[in-house]
Short mmCIF file of C-alpha atoms in Angstrom, two decimals:
data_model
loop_
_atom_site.label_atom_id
_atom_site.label_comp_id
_atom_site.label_asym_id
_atom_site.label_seq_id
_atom_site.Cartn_x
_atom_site.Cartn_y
_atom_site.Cartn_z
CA UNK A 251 137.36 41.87 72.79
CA UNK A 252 138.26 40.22 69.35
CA UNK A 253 136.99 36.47 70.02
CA UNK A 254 133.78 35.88 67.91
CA UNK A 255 131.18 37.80 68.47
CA UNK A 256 126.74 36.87 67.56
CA UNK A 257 124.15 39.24 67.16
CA UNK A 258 121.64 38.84 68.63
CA UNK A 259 122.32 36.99 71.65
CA UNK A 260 118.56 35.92 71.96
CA UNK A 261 115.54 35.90 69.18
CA UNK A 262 111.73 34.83 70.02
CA UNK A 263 110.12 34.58 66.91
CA UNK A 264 106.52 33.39 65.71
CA UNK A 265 106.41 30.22 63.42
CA UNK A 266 106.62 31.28 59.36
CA UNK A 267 108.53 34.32 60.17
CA UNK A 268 112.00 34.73 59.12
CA UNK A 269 115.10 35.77 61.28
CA UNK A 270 118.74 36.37 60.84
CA UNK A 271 121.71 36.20 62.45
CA UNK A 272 124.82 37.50 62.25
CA UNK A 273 128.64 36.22 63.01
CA UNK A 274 131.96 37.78 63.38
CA UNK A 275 134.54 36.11 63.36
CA UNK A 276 138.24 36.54 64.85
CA UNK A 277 139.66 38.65 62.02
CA UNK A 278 142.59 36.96 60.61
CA UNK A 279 140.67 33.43 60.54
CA UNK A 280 139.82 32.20 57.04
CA UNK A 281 137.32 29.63 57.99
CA UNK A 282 133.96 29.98 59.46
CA UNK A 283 131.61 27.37 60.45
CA UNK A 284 127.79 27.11 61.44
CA UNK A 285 126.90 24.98 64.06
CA UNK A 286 123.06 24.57 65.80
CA UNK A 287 123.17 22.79 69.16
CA UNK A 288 119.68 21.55 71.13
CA UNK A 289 119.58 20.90 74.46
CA UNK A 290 121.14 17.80 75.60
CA UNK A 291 123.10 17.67 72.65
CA UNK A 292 126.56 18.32 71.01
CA UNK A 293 127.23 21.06 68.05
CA UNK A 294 125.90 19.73 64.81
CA UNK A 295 127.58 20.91 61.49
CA UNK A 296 125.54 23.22 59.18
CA UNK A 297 128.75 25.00 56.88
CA UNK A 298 131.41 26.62 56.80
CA UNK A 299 133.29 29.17 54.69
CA UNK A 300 136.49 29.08 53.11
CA UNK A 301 136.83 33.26 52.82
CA UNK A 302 133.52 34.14 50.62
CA UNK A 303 133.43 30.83 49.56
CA UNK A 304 130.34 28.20 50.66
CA UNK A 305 132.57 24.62 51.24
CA UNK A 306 130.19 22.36 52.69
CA UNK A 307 126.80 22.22 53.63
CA UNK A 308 124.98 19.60 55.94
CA UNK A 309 122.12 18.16 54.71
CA UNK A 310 120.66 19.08 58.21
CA UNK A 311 120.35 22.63 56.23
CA UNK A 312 116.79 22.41 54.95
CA UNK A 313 116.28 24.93 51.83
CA UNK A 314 114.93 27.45 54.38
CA UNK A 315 118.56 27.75 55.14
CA UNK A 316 120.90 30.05 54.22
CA UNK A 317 124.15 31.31 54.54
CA UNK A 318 126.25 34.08 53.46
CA UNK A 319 129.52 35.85 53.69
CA UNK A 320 129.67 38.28 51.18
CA UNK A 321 133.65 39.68 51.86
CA UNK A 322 134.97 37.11 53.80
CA UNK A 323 134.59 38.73 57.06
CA UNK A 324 131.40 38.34 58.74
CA UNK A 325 128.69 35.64 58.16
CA UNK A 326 124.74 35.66 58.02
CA UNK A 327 122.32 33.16 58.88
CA UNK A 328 118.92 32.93 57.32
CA UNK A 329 115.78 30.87 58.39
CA UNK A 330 113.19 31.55 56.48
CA UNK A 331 109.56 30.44 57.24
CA UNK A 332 110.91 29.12 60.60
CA UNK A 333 109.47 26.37 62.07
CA UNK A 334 109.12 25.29 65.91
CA UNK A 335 111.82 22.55 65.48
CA UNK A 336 114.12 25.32 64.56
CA UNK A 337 114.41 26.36 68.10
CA UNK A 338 117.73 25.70 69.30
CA UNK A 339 121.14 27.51 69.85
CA UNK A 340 123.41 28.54 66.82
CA UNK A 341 126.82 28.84 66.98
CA UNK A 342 129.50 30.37 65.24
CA UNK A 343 132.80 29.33 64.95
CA UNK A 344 136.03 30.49 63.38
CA UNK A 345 139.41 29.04 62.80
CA UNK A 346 142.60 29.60 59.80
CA UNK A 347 143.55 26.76 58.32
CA UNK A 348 146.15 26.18 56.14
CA UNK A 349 148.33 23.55 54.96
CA UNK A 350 150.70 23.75 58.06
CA UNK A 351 147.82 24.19 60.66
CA UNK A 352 145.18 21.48 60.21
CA UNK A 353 145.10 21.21 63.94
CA UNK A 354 144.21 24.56 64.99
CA UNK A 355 141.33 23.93 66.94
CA UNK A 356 137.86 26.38 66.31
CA UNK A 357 137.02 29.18 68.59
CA UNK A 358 133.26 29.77 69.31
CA UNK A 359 131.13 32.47 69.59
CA UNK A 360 128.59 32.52 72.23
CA UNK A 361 125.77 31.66 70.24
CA UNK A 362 122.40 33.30 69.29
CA UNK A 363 119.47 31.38 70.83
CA UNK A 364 116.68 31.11 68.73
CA UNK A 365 113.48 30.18 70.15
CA UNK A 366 110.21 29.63 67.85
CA UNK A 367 106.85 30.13 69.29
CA UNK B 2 131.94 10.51 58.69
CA UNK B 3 133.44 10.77 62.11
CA UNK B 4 131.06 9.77 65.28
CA UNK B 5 132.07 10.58 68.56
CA UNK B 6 130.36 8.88 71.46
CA UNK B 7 130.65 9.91 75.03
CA UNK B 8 129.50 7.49 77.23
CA UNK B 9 128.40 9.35 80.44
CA UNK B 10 125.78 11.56 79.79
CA UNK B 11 126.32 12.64 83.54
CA UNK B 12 128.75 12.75 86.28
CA UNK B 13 128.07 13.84 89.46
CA UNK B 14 131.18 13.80 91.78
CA UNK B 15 131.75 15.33 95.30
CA UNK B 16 134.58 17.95 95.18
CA UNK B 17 138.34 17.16 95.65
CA UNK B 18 137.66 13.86 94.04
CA UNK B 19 139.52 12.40 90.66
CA UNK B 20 137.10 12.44 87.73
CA UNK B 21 137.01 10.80 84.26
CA UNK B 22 135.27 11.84 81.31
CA UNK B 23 135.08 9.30 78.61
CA UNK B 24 135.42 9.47 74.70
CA UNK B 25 135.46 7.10 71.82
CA UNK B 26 135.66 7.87 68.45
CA UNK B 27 134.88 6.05 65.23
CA UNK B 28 137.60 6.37 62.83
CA UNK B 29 140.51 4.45 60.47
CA UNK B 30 141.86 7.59 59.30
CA UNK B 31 144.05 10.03 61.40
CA UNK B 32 142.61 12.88 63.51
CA UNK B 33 143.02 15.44 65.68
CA UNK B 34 140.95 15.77 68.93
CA UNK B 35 139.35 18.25 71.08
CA UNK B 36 137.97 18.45 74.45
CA UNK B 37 135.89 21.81 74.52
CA UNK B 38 134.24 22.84 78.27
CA UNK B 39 130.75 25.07 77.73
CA UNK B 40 129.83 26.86 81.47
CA UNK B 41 125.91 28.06 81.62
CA UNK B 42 124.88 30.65 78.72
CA UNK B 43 128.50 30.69 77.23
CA UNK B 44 130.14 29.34 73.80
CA UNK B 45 132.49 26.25 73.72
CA UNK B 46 135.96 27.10 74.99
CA UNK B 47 139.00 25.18 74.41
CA UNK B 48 140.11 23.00 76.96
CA UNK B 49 143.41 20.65 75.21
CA UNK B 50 143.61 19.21 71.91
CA UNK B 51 145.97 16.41 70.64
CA UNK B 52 147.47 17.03 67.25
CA UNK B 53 150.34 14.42 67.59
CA UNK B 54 153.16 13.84 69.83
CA UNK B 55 153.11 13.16 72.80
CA UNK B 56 149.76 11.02 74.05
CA UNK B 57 149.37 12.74 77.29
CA UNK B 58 148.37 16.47 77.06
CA UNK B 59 147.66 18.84 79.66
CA UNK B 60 145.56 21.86 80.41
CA UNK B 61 146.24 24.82 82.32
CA UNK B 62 143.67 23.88 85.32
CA UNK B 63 144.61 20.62 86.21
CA UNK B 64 142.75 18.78 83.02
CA UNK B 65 144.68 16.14 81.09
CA UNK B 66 143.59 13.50 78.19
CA UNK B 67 145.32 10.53 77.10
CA UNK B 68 145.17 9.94 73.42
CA UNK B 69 144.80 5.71 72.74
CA UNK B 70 144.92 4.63 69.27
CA UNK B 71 144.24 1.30 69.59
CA UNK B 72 141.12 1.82 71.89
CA UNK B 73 140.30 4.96 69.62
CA UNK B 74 139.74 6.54 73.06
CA UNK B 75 140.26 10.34 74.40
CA UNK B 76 139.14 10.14 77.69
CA UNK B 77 139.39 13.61 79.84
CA UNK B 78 140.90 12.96 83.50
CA UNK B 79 141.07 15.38 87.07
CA UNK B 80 142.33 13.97 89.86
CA UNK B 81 140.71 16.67 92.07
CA UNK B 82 137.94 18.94 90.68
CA UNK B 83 136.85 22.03 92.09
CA UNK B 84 133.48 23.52 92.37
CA UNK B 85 134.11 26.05 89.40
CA UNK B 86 134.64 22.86 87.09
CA UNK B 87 130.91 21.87 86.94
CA UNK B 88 130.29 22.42 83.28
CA UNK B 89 129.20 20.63 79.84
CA UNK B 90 132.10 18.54 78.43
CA UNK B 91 132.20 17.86 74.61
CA UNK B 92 134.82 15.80 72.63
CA UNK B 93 135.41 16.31 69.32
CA UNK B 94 137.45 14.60 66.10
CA UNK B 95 138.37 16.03 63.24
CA UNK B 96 140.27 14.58 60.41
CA UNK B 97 143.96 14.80 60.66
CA UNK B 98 143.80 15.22 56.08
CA UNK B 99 140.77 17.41 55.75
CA UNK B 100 140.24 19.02 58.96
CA UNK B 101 137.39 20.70 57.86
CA UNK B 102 134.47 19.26 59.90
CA UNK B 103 134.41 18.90 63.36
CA UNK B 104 132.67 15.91 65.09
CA UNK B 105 130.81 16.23 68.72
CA UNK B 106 129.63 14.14 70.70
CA UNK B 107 126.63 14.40 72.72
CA UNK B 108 128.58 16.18 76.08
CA UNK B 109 129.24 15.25 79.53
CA UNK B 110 127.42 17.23 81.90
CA UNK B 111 129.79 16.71 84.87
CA UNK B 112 128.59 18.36 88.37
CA UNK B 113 130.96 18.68 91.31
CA UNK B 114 129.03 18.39 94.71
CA UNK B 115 130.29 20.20 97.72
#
């Protein structure tokens, strides 16, 4: 299979723990983005990568938030002291963009739901 | 920023019947938009996208979206769903200069009744 692929699929937690999560992405794509979804709701933005490179960040990424992707390839998520409003579904998304393709839609991953108790 | 809004939250509709899914989108720029489907414990798949062109485009089941500029609408059309197209339905808008974000709106849960 090379779509994107999340580890874990699922993570209970306690409150004030921390977790991470991990993302591959399809392996020629240069872009990788963050999403978290709740229920009822559409993807929300966190960030995304250009390669190694941190682009954008939403201010819905609280300092307990981080992300990382160290070569280029795959990602990490961080949540550090989570919180019970952290519970939700992150997803992972990948695309390659360049100057020719700024329509080339994102392919998802299948998410890692994250539920704080 | 972008905002999507889609207007039906849900849409029940017996099978074999014609379904629309609506979406408006806030924006005086260019974009490109998305239709994504999510079934039950899966990621967001691809359903059509308009980049430019033609304002009709199609999907391989059946689906098809009409992009209107001057309404700033992309609404998603059937006109005979099957049982196996009872999903979430999101829109999305990115723009056409930076595409680096994408916009969602809040999804369609659309339920075909037998």
């Amino acid at each position: 299979d090379t779509g994107v692929s999340q580890d874990p699929r699922h993570k209970i937690t306690k409150r004030g723990q921390n977790v991470t999560f991990r993302c591959d992405p399809i392996s020629e794509h240069n872009r990788l983005y963050w999403y978290r979804q709740t229920l009822g709701q559409g993807p929300e933005f966190l960030t995304y990568f250009q390669n190694e490179a941190q682009l954008e960040k939403s201010r819905l990424l609280s300092d307990r938030f981080s992300a990382e992707r160290p070569k280029g390839s795959f990602s990490t998520l961080e949540i550090q002291r989570t919180e019970q409003g952290d519970s939700a579904m992150y997803l992972c998304a990948s695309r390659f963009s360049s100057p020719r393709t700024g329509g080339n839609e994102q392919f998802f991953g299948p998410g890692t739901r994250l539920t704080v108790l | 920023a972008q905002s999507v809004t889609q207007l039906d939250s849900q849409v029940p509709v017996f099978e074999e019947a014609p379904v629309e899914l609506r979406c408006n989108y806030s924006s005086s720029v260019s974009v490109y938009l998305f239709w994504y489907v999510q079934y039950p414990n899966q990621g967001l798949q691809l359903l059509l996208k308009y980049l430019s062109g033609s304002t009709l485009v199609e999907s391989i089941n059946g689906f098809e979206a009409e992009f209107n500029k001057s309404q700033t609408s992309f609404h998603l059309r059937k006109p005979s769903v099957h049982i196996s197209d009872t999903a979430e339905y999101f829109c999305a808008v990115s723009d056409r200069m930076t595409g680096n974000q994408f916009y969602f709106g809040t999804g369609t849960s659309l339920t075909v009744i037998p």
